[in-house]
Short mmCIF file of N, CA and C in Angstrom, two decimals:
data_model
loop_
_atom_site.label_atom_id
_atom_site.label_comp_id
_atom_site.label_asym_id
_atom_site.label_seq_id
_atom_site.Cartn_x
_atom_site.Cartn_y
_atom_site.Cartn_z
N MET A 1 28.12 69.64 129.07
CA MET A 1 26.72 70.00 129.02
C MET A 1 26.57 71.43 128.52
N HIS A 2 25.47 71.65 127.84
CA HIS A 2 25.18 73.00 127.38
C HIS A 2 24.60 73.81 128.54
N PRO A 3 24.94 75.09 128.61
CA PRO A 3 24.44 75.90 129.72
C PRO A 3 22.93 76.01 129.77
N TYR A 4 22.29 75.94 128.61
CA TYR A 4 20.84 76.13 128.64
C TYR A 4 20.12 74.90 129.20
N LEU A 5 20.81 73.78 129.35
CA LEU A 5 20.18 72.62 129.98
C LEU A 5 20.04 72.84 131.48
N ILE A 6 20.94 73.66 132.02
CA ILE A 6 20.88 73.94 133.45
C ILE A 6 19.87 75.05 133.71
N THR A 7 19.93 76.08 132.88
CA THR A 7 19.02 77.22 133.09
C THR A 7 17.79 77.05 132.21
N ALA A 8 17.60 77.97 131.32
CA ALA A 8 16.40 77.92 130.48
C ALA A 8 16.78 77.61 129.04
N LYS A 9 15.98 76.80 128.38
CA LYS A 9 16.20 76.49 126.97
C LYS A 9 15.83 77.70 126.13
N PRO A 10 16.52 77.88 124.97
CA PRO A 10 16.06 78.95 124.07
C PRO A 10 14.65 78.62 123.59
N GLY A 11 13.92 79.66 123.32
CA GLY A 11 12.54 79.46 122.89
C GLY A 11 12.46 78.85 121.50
N ARG A 12 11.27 78.40 121.16
CA ARG A 12 11.04 77.78 119.87
C ARG A 12 11.35 78.75 118.73
N PHE A 13 10.99 80.03 118.92
CA PHE A 13 11.25 81.03 117.88
C PHE A 13 12.76 81.20 117.65
N ARG A 14 13.53 81.27 118.75
CA ARG A 14 14.98 81.45 118.63
C ARG A 14 15.64 80.22 117.98
N ARG A 15 15.19 79.04 118.36
CA ARG A 15 15.74 77.83 117.74
C ARG A 15 15.39 77.75 116.26
N THR A 16 14.20 78.19 115.90
CA THR A 16 13.80 78.20 114.50
C THR A 16 14.66 79.18 113.71
N LEU A 17 14.89 80.36 114.27
CA LEU A 17 15.75 81.34 113.59
C LEU A 17 17.17 80.81 113.41
N THR A 18 17.68 80.12 114.43
CA THR A 18 19.03 79.54 114.32
C THR A 18 19.07 78.49 113.23
N ALA A 19 18.07 77.63 113.17
CA ALA A 19 18.04 76.60 112.13
C ALA A 19 17.92 77.22 110.74
N VAL A 20 17.11 78.24 110.61
CA VAL A 20 16.96 78.93 109.32
C VAL A 20 18.29 79.56 108.90
N ARG A 21 18.97 80.19 109.86
CA ARG A 21 20.27 80.80 109.56
C ARG A 21 21.28 79.75 109.11
N VAL A 22 21.37 78.65 109.83
CA VAL A 22 22.33 77.60 109.49
C VAL A 22 22.04 77.04 108.11
N TRP A 23 20.79 76.73 107.83
CA TRP A 23 20.46 76.15 106.54
C TRP A 23 20.58 77.14 105.39
N SER A 24 20.31 78.42 105.66
CA SER A 24 20.47 79.40 104.59
C SER A 24 21.94 79.58 104.23
N VAL A 25 22.83 79.53 105.23
CA VAL A 25 24.27 79.61 104.94
C VAL A 25 24.72 78.38 104.18
N ARG A 26 24.23 77.22 104.55
CA ARG A 26 24.59 75.99 103.82
C ARG A 26 24.11 76.04 102.37
N ILE A 27 22.88 76.50 102.17
CA ILE A 27 22.34 76.59 100.81
C ILE A 27 23.11 77.62 100.00
N LEU A 28 23.46 78.75 100.62
CA LEU A 28 24.25 79.76 99.93
C LEU A 28 25.62 79.22 99.54
N ALA A 29 26.27 78.49 100.45
CA ALA A 29 27.57 77.90 100.14
C ALA A 29 27.46 76.89 99.00
N LEU A 30 26.43 76.07 99.03
CA LEU A 30 26.22 75.09 97.95
C LEU A 30 25.97 75.79 96.62
N THR A 31 25.22 76.88 96.64
CA THR A 31 24.95 77.64 95.42
C THR A 31 26.24 78.25 94.86
N VAL A 32 27.05 78.82 95.73
CA VAL A 32 28.31 79.41 95.28
C VAL A 32 29.22 78.34 94.69
N MET A 33 29.34 77.19 95.37
CA MET A 33 30.18 76.11 94.85
C MET A 33 29.66 75.59 93.51
N THR A 34 28.35 75.51 93.36
CA THR A 34 27.78 75.05 92.10
C THR A 34 28.05 76.03 90.98
N LEU A 35 27.91 77.32 91.25
CA LEU A 35 28.17 78.33 90.22
C LEU A 35 29.65 78.36 89.82
N LEU A 36 30.53 78.25 90.81
CA LEU A 36 31.96 78.21 90.49
C LEU A 36 32.31 76.96 89.69
N GLY A 37 31.74 75.84 90.07
CA GLY A 37 31.97 74.60 89.32
C GLY A 37 31.47 74.70 87.89
N ALA A 38 30.31 75.31 87.70
CA ALA A 38 29.77 75.49 86.35
C ALA A 38 30.67 76.43 85.54
N ALA A 39 31.17 77.48 86.17
CA ALA A 39 32.06 78.41 85.45
C ALA A 39 33.35 77.71 85.03
N VAL A 40 33.91 76.91 85.93
CA VAL A 40 35.14 76.18 85.60
C VAL A 40 34.87 75.18 84.47
N LEU A 41 33.75 74.49 84.52
CA LEU A 41 33.41 73.53 83.47
C LEU A 41 33.24 74.22 82.13
N ILE A 42 32.60 75.38 82.12
CA ILE A 42 32.41 76.11 80.86
C ILE A 42 33.75 76.55 80.29
N VAL A 43 34.62 77.06 81.15
CA VAL A 43 35.94 77.50 80.67
C VAL A 43 36.74 76.32 80.15
N ARG A 44 36.70 75.19 80.85
CA ARG A 44 37.46 74.01 80.41
C ARG A 44 36.90 73.45 79.10
N CYS A 45 35.60 73.50 78.94
CA CYS A 45 35.00 72.99 77.69
C CYS A 45 35.24 73.95 76.53
N ALA A 46 35.33 75.24 76.82
CA ALA A 46 35.52 76.23 75.77
C ALA A 46 36.98 76.35 75.35
N ARG A 47 37.88 75.79 76.11
CA ARG A 47 39.31 75.95 75.81
C ARG A 47 39.70 75.45 74.42
N PRO A 48 39.26 74.27 73.98
CA PRO A 48 39.63 73.85 72.62
C PRO A 48 39.10 74.81 71.54
N VAL A 49 37.92 75.35 71.76
CA VAL A 49 37.35 76.29 70.80
C VAL A 49 38.19 77.57 70.78
N ILE A 50 38.59 78.04 71.95
CA ILE A 50 39.43 79.23 72.03
C ILE A 50 40.78 78.99 71.37
N ASN A 51 41.37 77.82 71.62
CA ASN A 51 42.65 77.49 70.99
C ASN A 51 42.52 77.45 69.47
N TYR A 52 41.45 76.83 68.96
CA TYR A 52 41.25 76.75 67.52
C TYR A 52 41.07 78.15 66.93
N THR A 53 40.29 78.99 67.62
CA THR A 53 40.07 80.36 67.14
C THR A 53 41.38 81.14 67.13
N ALA A 54 42.21 80.95 68.15
CA ALA A 54 43.50 81.64 68.21
C ALA A 54 44.41 81.19 67.07
N ILE A 55 44.42 79.89 66.79
CA ILE A 55 45.25 79.38 65.69
C ILE A 55 44.77 79.95 64.36
N CYS A 56 43.45 79.99 64.16
CA CYS A 56 42.91 80.57 62.93
C CYS A 56 43.28 82.05 62.81
N ALA A 57 43.23 82.77 63.92
CA ALA A 57 43.59 84.20 63.90
C ALA A 57 45.06 84.38 63.57
N ILE A 58 45.91 83.51 64.09
CA ILE A 58 47.34 83.60 63.80
C ILE A 58 47.60 83.33 62.32
N HIS A 59 46.95 82.30 61.80
CA HIS A 59 47.12 82.01 60.37
C HIS A 59 46.63 83.17 59.51
N LEU A 60 45.51 83.75 59.89
CA LEU A 60 44.98 84.88 59.13
C LEU A 60 45.93 86.07 59.20
N GLU A 61 46.50 86.31 60.38
CA GLU A 61 47.43 87.42 60.51
C GLU A 61 48.70 87.17 59.70
N LEU A 62 49.20 85.96 59.72
CA LEU A 62 50.39 85.64 58.93
C LEU A 62 50.11 85.79 57.43
N TRP A 63 48.93 85.36 57.00
CA TRP A 63 48.57 85.51 55.60
C TRP A 63 48.51 86.99 55.23
N ALA A 64 47.87 87.80 56.10
CA ALA A 64 47.77 89.23 55.83
C ALA A 64 49.15 89.89 55.85
N ALA A 65 50.03 89.44 56.76
CA ALA A 65 51.38 90.00 56.83
C ALA A 65 52.16 89.68 55.56
N LEU A 66 51.97 88.48 55.03
CA LEU A 66 52.65 88.12 53.78
C LEU A 66 52.13 88.95 52.61
N ARG A 67 50.82 89.17 52.59
CA ARG A 67 50.23 89.94 51.49
C ARG A 67 50.63 91.41 51.56
N LEU A 68 50.73 91.95 52.78
CA LEU A 68 51.05 93.37 52.92
C LEU A 68 52.56 93.63 52.95
N GLY A 69 53.34 92.59 53.20
CA GLY A 69 54.78 92.77 53.26
C GLY A 69 55.26 93.38 54.56
N ARG A 70 54.46 93.27 55.60
CA ARG A 70 54.85 93.80 56.91
C ARG A 70 54.99 92.64 57.90
N PRO A 71 55.78 92.83 58.95
CA PRO A 71 55.90 91.75 59.94
C PRO A 71 54.62 91.61 60.77
N PRO A 72 54.31 90.42 61.23
CA PRO A 72 53.11 90.23 62.06
C PRO A 72 53.27 90.90 63.42
N VAL A 73 52.21 91.54 63.86
CA VAL A 73 52.23 92.28 65.13
C VAL A 73 52.29 91.33 66.32
N SER A 74 51.64 90.18 66.22
CA SER A 74 51.58 89.27 67.36
C SER A 74 52.95 88.75 67.75
N SER A 75 53.88 88.69 66.81
CA SER A 75 55.22 88.21 67.17
C SER A 75 55.91 89.19 68.10
N PHE A 76 55.70 90.48 67.89
CA PHE A 76 56.29 91.48 68.79
C PHE A 76 55.65 91.41 70.17
N VAL A 77 54.33 91.30 70.19
CA VAL A 77 53.60 91.23 71.47
C VAL A 77 53.98 89.95 72.21
N GLY A 78 54.01 88.83 71.49
CA GLY A 78 54.35 87.55 72.12
C GLY A 78 55.76 87.54 72.66
N ALA A 79 56.70 88.15 71.93
CA ALA A 79 58.08 88.19 72.40
C ALA A 79 58.18 89.03 73.67
N GLY A 80 57.45 90.14 73.73
CA GLY A 80 57.46 90.98 74.93
C GLY A 80 56.88 90.26 76.13
N ILE A 81 55.79 89.54 75.92
CA ILE A 81 55.18 88.79 77.02
C ILE A 81 56.12 87.69 77.49
N THR A 82 56.77 87.02 76.56
CA THR A 82 57.71 85.96 76.92
C THR A 82 58.87 86.53 77.72
N ASP A 83 59.40 87.66 77.30
CA ASP A 83 60.51 88.29 78.04
C ASP A 83 60.09 88.65 79.46
N GLN A 84 58.89 89.18 79.62
CA GLN A 84 58.41 89.53 80.95
C GLN A 84 58.22 88.29 81.81
N PHE A 85 57.71 87.20 81.22
CA PHE A 85 57.52 85.96 81.96
C PHE A 85 58.86 85.41 82.43
N VAL A 86 59.85 85.40 81.54
CA VAL A 86 61.18 84.88 81.90
C VAL A 86 61.79 85.72 83.02
N ALA A 87 61.67 87.03 82.92
CA ALA A 87 62.23 87.90 83.96
C ALA A 87 61.54 87.67 85.29
N GLU A 88 60.22 87.54 85.28
CA GLU A 88 59.48 87.32 86.53
C GLU A 88 59.81 85.95 87.12
N PHE A 89 59.89 84.94 86.28
CA PHE A 89 60.22 83.59 86.74
C PHE A 89 61.62 83.58 87.35
N HIS A 90 62.57 84.23 86.70
CA HIS A 90 63.94 84.28 87.20
C HIS A 90 64.00 85.03 88.53
N ARG A 91 63.25 86.12 88.64
CA ARG A 91 63.22 86.90 89.88
C ARG A 91 62.65 86.05 91.02
N ALA A 92 61.58 85.33 90.76
CA ALA A 92 60.96 84.51 91.79
C ALA A 92 61.88 83.35 92.18
N ARG A 93 62.55 82.77 91.20
CA ARG A 93 63.45 81.64 91.47
C ARG A 93 64.64 82.08 92.31
N THR A 94 65.23 83.22 91.98
CA THR A 94 66.40 83.69 92.75
C THR A 94 65.97 84.12 94.14
N ALA A 95 64.79 84.71 94.28
CA ALA A 95 64.31 85.10 95.62
C ALA A 95 64.04 83.86 96.46
N ALA A 96 63.50 82.82 95.87
CA ALA A 96 63.24 81.59 96.61
C ALA A 96 64.54 80.90 97.00
N ALA A 97 65.54 80.95 96.09
CA ALA A 97 66.82 80.32 96.41
C ALA A 97 67.55 81.09 97.50
N ALA A 98 67.41 82.39 97.53
CA ALA A 98 68.07 83.19 98.56
C ALA A 98 67.42 82.98 99.91
N GLY A 99 66.14 82.68 99.93
CA GLY A 99 65.43 82.49 101.18
C GLY A 99 65.51 81.07 101.73
N SER A 100 66.01 80.13 100.96
CA SER A 100 66.07 78.74 101.42
C SER A 100 67.22 78.54 102.38
N THR A 101 67.17 77.46 103.17
CA THR A 101 68.19 77.20 104.20
C THR A 101 69.19 76.14 103.75
N ARG A 102 69.23 75.78 102.52
CA ARG A 102 70.16 74.73 102.07
C ARG A 102 71.55 75.22 102.00
#
């Protein structure tokens, strides 16, 4: 049993404030979930466009590199990022293997 059934019930004003608080939190949570869902949908729908734009930029850079006789800059940047990813993945894998009980 709730204690207020034995003693005094909260007043109508207090119950109204509680209901308003509960529903405002629910509406706020629904709004946040809707906005996050819309953001995820936009990113997922824009991904093919981003991939196509990146491919066009790579082709343009390779064409410019051939015309200028210089190596493409993205290959150096990409190789550095790949090296960092491999090092981080290896570090995480060895740390996980050292912590396991097998």
